[in-house]
Amino acid sequence: MTDTNVGPLYQMPVKQSLEASGYEVSICTFEAGEAHKRAETYVAILEFVAEHELSRSDVIVALGGGVVGDVAGFVAATYMRGCKFVQIPTSLLAMVDSSVGGKTAIDLAAGKNLSGAFLQPAAVLCDTDCLRSLPAAVFADGAAEAIKTGVLSGETLFSLFEDGTLTDAPAEIIARCIRYKAGVVERDEKEQGERRKLNLGHTVGHAIEKCSGYAMPHGHAVAAGLAVMA
Ligand code: GLY
């Protein structure tokens, strides 16, 4: 599963690679953007998956950023009451945060991520070469989530942002963000306590996104939310 931004860039190499390993691949593409992370898209993808007769032993692969991961994950969590799911995040935001931890969701008119499920991906594959195709503003979205993790996890990660490591050697920061988040999620998968820390800046951020009609990107809204909280 992918979107109209990422599909043209990366779906063919991923498809060919899977086919070379013996998989039969069907590609489902939906319109890019948070405004499409909604029930109509979710149901259309479920219908696609059912028409292609996927079974529980098949794998749903999310190839894209946070929106693709959220929608594809929610489809995987609910199609036939749950099937296997792999994340291939292509944005910095998805690599440092949303692809890890098993949160999946769509937005409702009443607010963001109000319908969803927890489903841990069987694997998360980050290829940092994908970051080269990101527009600067989309890279900045991911920087906001990475900086959030730096604030939470302490001085070592946070100081790397001051050293310019995010642009020069992003793999180092991505690995540290994933390691920190995986630890939190292992201790509190369903957000009963410690995991709530990962929502730093998000209450204000989600309000900004909703009030902008989802024109304000998630990372930019989180950055504003972090500033408010600071
Ligand atoms: N993005 C916050 C979390 O996964 O809990």
Short mmCIF file of C-alpha atoms and ligand atoms in Angstrom, two decimals:
data_model
loop_
_atom_site.label_atom_id
_atom_site.label_comp_id
_atom_site.label_asym_id
_atom_site.label_seq_id
_atom_site.Cartn_x
_atom_site.Cartn_y
_atom_site.Cartn_z
CA MET A 1 0.00 0.00 0.00
CA THR A 2 1.36 3.40 -0.92
CA ASP A 3 0.29 6.93 -1.86
CA THR A 4 0.40 9.11 -4.95
CA ASN A 5 3.64 10.83 -3.81
CA VAL A 6 5.67 7.78 -2.83
CA GLY A 7 4.32 5.19 -5.28
CA PRO A 8 5.91 6.66 -8.43
CA LEU A 9 9.29 6.88 -6.65
CA TYR A 10 9.62 3.54 -4.89
CA GLN A 11 6.82 1.06 -5.60
CA MET A 12 8.53 -0.62 -8.57
CA PRO A 13 11.84 -1.44 -6.84
CA VAL A 14 9.93 -2.78 -3.82
CA LYS A 15 7.55 -4.82 -6.01
CA GLN A 16 10.42 -6.26 -8.08
CA SER A 17 12.37 -7.12 -4.97
CA LEU A 18 9.40 -8.92 -3.40
CA GLU A 19 8.61 -10.75 -6.66
CA ALA A 20 12.24 -11.85 -6.93
CA SER A 21 11.74 -13.45 -3.50
CA GLY A 22 8.65 -15.34 -4.69
CA TYR A 23 5.84 -13.04 -3.48
CA GLU A 24 2.82 -12.13 -5.59
CA VAL A 25 2.31 -8.36 -5.22
CA SER A 26 -0.82 -6.19 -5.62
CA ILE A 27 -0.33 -2.44 -5.31
CA CYS A 28 -3.02 -0.22 -3.81
CA THR A 29 -2.39 3.53 -4.12
CA PHE A 30 -4.38 6.29 -2.47
CA GLU A 31 -4.25 10.10 -2.59
CA ALA A 32 -1.40 11.50 -0.50
CA GLY A 33 -2.05 13.74 2.48
CA GLU A 34 -3.54 13.79 5.96
CA ALA A 35 -6.88 14.95 4.48
CA HIS A 36 -7.20 11.45 2.96
CA LYS A 37 -6.55 9.61 6.24
CA ARG A 38 -10.25 9.07 6.70
CA ALA A 39 -13.00 6.48 6.62
CA GLU A 40 -13.64 6.63 2.84
CA THR A 41 -9.99 5.80 2.08
CA TYR A 42 -9.90 3.08 4.72
CA VAL A 43 -13.05 1.38 3.37
CA ALA A 44 -11.85 1.69 -0.26
CA ILE A 45 -8.59 -0.06 0.70
CA LEU A 46 -10.46 -2.78 2.60
CA GLU A 47 -12.57 -3.38 -0.53
CA PHE A 48 -9.37 -3.54 -2.64
CA VAL A 49 -7.82 -6.05 -0.28
CA ALA A 50 -10.97 -8.18 -0.25
CA GLU A 51 -11.31 -8.06 -4.07
CA HIS A 52 -7.71 -9.30 -4.32
CA GLU A 53 -8.62 -12.14 -1.96
CA LEU A 54 -5.88 -11.55 0.57
CA SER A 55 -5.88 -14.03 3.40
CA ARG A 56 -4.52 -13.81 6.92
CA SER A 57 -1.29 -15.42 5.77
CA ASP A 58 -0.64 -12.55 3.34
CA VAL A 59 1.29 -9.44 4.34
CA ILE A 60 0.19 -5.82 4.08
CA VAL A 61 3.17 -3.57 3.42
CA ALA A 62 2.99 0.17 4.14
CA LEU A 63 5.36 1.98 1.78
CA GLY A 64 5.34 5.69 2.59
CA GLY A 65 5.15 8.23 5.36
CA GLY A 66 3.07 8.45 8.50
CA VAL A 67 -0.32 8.63 6.77
CA VAL A 68 0.33 5.49 4.72
CA GLY A 69 1.55 3.65 7.82
CA ASP A 70 -1.50 4.69 9.84
CA VAL A 71 -4.10 3.75 7.21
CA ALA A 72 -2.38 0.56 6.00
CA GLY A 73 -1.83 -0.48 9.61
CA PHE A 74 -5.49 0.04 10.49
CA VAL A 75 -6.49 -2.02 7.45
CA ALA A 76 -4.06 -4.77 8.55
CA ALA A 77 -5.41 -4.62 12.11
CA THR A 78 -9.02 -5.05 11.01
CA TYR A 79 -9.09 -7.01 7.72
CA MET A 80 -10.18 -10.54 8.63
CA ARG A 81 -9.69 -9.46 12.28
CA GLY A 82 -6.00 -8.87 11.74
CA CYS A 83 -3.25 -9.89 9.35
CA LYS A 84 0.52 -9.47 9.07
CA PHE A 85 1.91 -6.00 8.56
CA VAL A 86 5.32 -4.60 7.57
CA GLN A 87 6.31 -0.94 7.57
CA ILE A 88 8.72 0.54 5.01
CA PRO A 89 8.81 4.19 6.10
CA THR A 90 10.07 6.65 3.48
CA SER A 91 9.78 9.91 5.46
CA LEU A 92 11.95 11.01 8.37
CA LEU A 93 8.83 11.36 10.54
CA ALA A 94 7.76 7.79 9.87
CA MET A 95 11.31 6.49 10.43
CA VAL A 96 11.88 8.22 13.78
CA ASP A 97 8.38 7.86 15.19
CA SER A 98 5.19 6.67 13.52
CA SER A 99 6.37 3.37 11.97
CA VAL A 100 7.48 2.08 15.38
CA GLY A 101 5.18 1.18 18.25
CA GLY A 102 2.08 -0.22 16.57
CA LYS A 103 -0.27 2.77 16.57
CA THR A 104 -2.59 2.79 13.55
CA ALA A 105 -5.51 5.15 12.93
CA ILE A 106 -7.71 7.25 10.72
CA ASP A 107 -9.10 10.71 11.48
CA LEU A 108 -12.78 11.39 12.16
CA ALA A 109 -14.65 14.69 11.71
CA ALA A 110 -14.42 15.11 15.49
CA GLY A 111 -10.62 14.87 15.53
CA LYS A 112 -7.36 13.21 14.59
CA ASN A 113 -6.61 9.50 15.07
CA LEU A 114 -9.96 8.92 16.80
CA SER A 115 -10.49 5.49 15.25
CA GLY A 116 -7.65 3.01 15.25
CA ALA A 117 -5.97 -0.02 16.75
CA PHE A 118 -2.66 -1.17 18.16
CA LEU A 119 -0.93 -3.59 15.78
CA GLN A 120 2.80 -4.18 16.04
CA PRO A 121 4.46 -4.48 12.63
CA ALA A 122 6.31 -7.74 11.99
CA ALA A 123 9.21 -5.61 10.72
CA VAL A 124 10.15 -1.98 10.08
CA LEU A 125 12.63 -1.42 7.24
CA CYS A 126 14.22 2.04 7.05
CA ASP A 127 16.27 2.89 3.96
CA THR A 128 17.77 6.29 4.65
CA ASP A 129 18.46 6.80 0.91
CA CYS A 130 14.71 7.60 0.67
CA LEU A 131 15.33 10.77 2.68
CA ARG A 132 17.13 12.25 -0.35
CA SER A 133 13.81 12.60 -2.19
CA LEU A 134 12.09 14.48 0.65
CA PRO A 135 11.25 18.17 0.18
CA ALA A 136 12.85 20.32 2.92
CA ALA A 137 9.50 21.03 4.59
CA VAL A 138 8.70 17.30 4.82
CA PHE A 139 12.16 16.60 6.26
CA ALA A 140 11.44 19.34 8.83
CA ASP A 141 8.25 17.50 9.86
CA GLY A 142 10.37 14.54 10.88
CA ALA A 143 12.91 16.79 12.59
CA ALA A 144 10.15 17.97 14.95
CA GLU A 145 9.38 14.40 16.08
CA ALA A 146 13.09 13.60 16.38
CA ILE A 147 13.69 16.73 18.49
CA LYS A 148 10.70 15.69 20.65
CA THR A 149 12.46 12.37 21.26
CA GLY A 150 15.69 14.25 22.01
CA VAL A 151 13.89 16.33 24.65
CA LEU A 152 12.45 13.17 26.24
CA SER A 153 15.49 10.93 26.07
CA GLY A 154 18.09 13.37 27.32
CA GLU A 155 21.29 15.13 26.48
CA THR A 156 23.15 12.67 24.19
CA LEU A 157 20.49 12.58 21.47
CA PHE A 158 19.51 16.21 21.94
CA SER A 159 23.09 17.41 21.52
CA LEU A 160 23.32 15.67 18.13
CA PHE A 161 20.81 18.17 16.74
CA GLU A 162 23.14 21.02 17.73
CA ASP A 163 26.03 19.20 15.97
CA GLY A 164 24.16 19.02 12.63
CA THR A 165 24.04 15.19 12.74
CA LEU A 166 20.42 15.08 11.54
CA THR A 167 21.31 16.35 8.08
CA ASP A 168 24.84 14.89 7.88
CA ALA A 169 24.29 11.40 9.37
CA PRO A 170 20.56 10.86 9.89
CA ALA A 171 20.91 7.09 10.47
CA GLU A 172 22.56 7.76 13.85
CA ILE A 173 19.63 9.89 15.03
CA ILE A 174 17.01 7.56 13.53
CA ALA A 175 18.54 4.56 15.32
CA ARG A 176 18.65 6.44 18.65
CA CYS A 177 15.02 7.60 18.28
CA ILE A 178 13.84 4.07 17.46
CA ARG A 179 15.82 2.55 20.36
CA TYR A 180 14.34 5.05 22.81
CA LYS A 181 10.77 4.65 21.52
CA ALA A 182 10.99 0.85 21.39
CA GLY A 183 11.99 0.85 25.07
CA VAL A 184 9.01 3.01 26.05
CA VAL A 185 6.60 0.90 23.98
CA GLU A 186 7.94 -2.37 25.42
CA ARG A 187 7.17 -1.07 28.89
CA ASP A 188 3.78 0.50 28.05
CA GLU A 189 2.43 -0.66 24.69
CA LYS A 190 -1.17 0.54 25.18
CA GLU A 191 -0.33 3.99 26.56
CA GLN A 192 -1.52 3.53 30.11
CA GLY A 193 1.33 5.59 31.55
CA GLU A 194 4.88 6.17 30.31
CA ARG A 195 3.99 6.12 26.59
CA ARG A 196 1.94 9.29 27.11
CA LYS A 197 5.28 11.13 27.21
CA LEU A 198 5.63 10.45 23.47
CA ASN A 199 2.65 12.75 22.92
CA LEU A 200 4.68 15.76 24.06
CA GLY A 201 3.44 18.75 22.06
CA HIS A 202 0.74 16.66 20.36
CA THR A 203 -2.36 17.90 22.19
CA VAL A 204 -1.76 21.43 20.94
CA GLY A 205 -0.38 20.05 17.65
CA HIS A 206 -3.48 17.97 16.90
CA ALA A 207 -5.71 20.97 17.64
CA ILE A 208 -3.70 23.09 15.20
CA GLU A 209 -3.94 20.41 12.52
CA LYS A 210 -7.69 20.01 12.96
CA CYS A 211 -8.37 23.76 12.98
CA SER A 212 -6.27 24.18 9.82
CA GLY A 213 -8.39 21.54 8.04
CA TYR A 214 -5.21 19.41 8.01
CA ALA A 215 -3.46 21.98 5.82
CA MET A 216 -0.79 22.35 8.56
CA PRO A 217 1.46 19.24 8.35
CA HIS A 218 1.70 17.06 11.46
CA GLY A 219 5.38 17.75 12.17
CA HIS A 220 4.97 21.51 11.82
CA ALA A 221 2.00 21.40 14.19
CA VAL A 222 3.96 19.28 16.68
CA ALA A 223 6.85 21.78 16.50
CA ALA A 224 4.43 24.55 17.44
CA GLY A 225 3.01 22.33 20.21
CA LEU A 226 6.53 21.67 21.55
CA ALA A 227 7.19 25.40 21.65
CA VAL A 228 3.98 25.95 23.62
CA MET A 229 4.88 23.19 26.08
CA ALA A 230 8.45 24.51 26.47
N1 GLY B 1 3.59 9.00 18.32
C1 GLY B 1 3.41 8.71 19.69
C2 GLY B 1 3.31 7.24 19.98
O1 GLY B 1 3.57 6.41 19.11
O2 GLY B 1 2.96 6.89 21.07
#
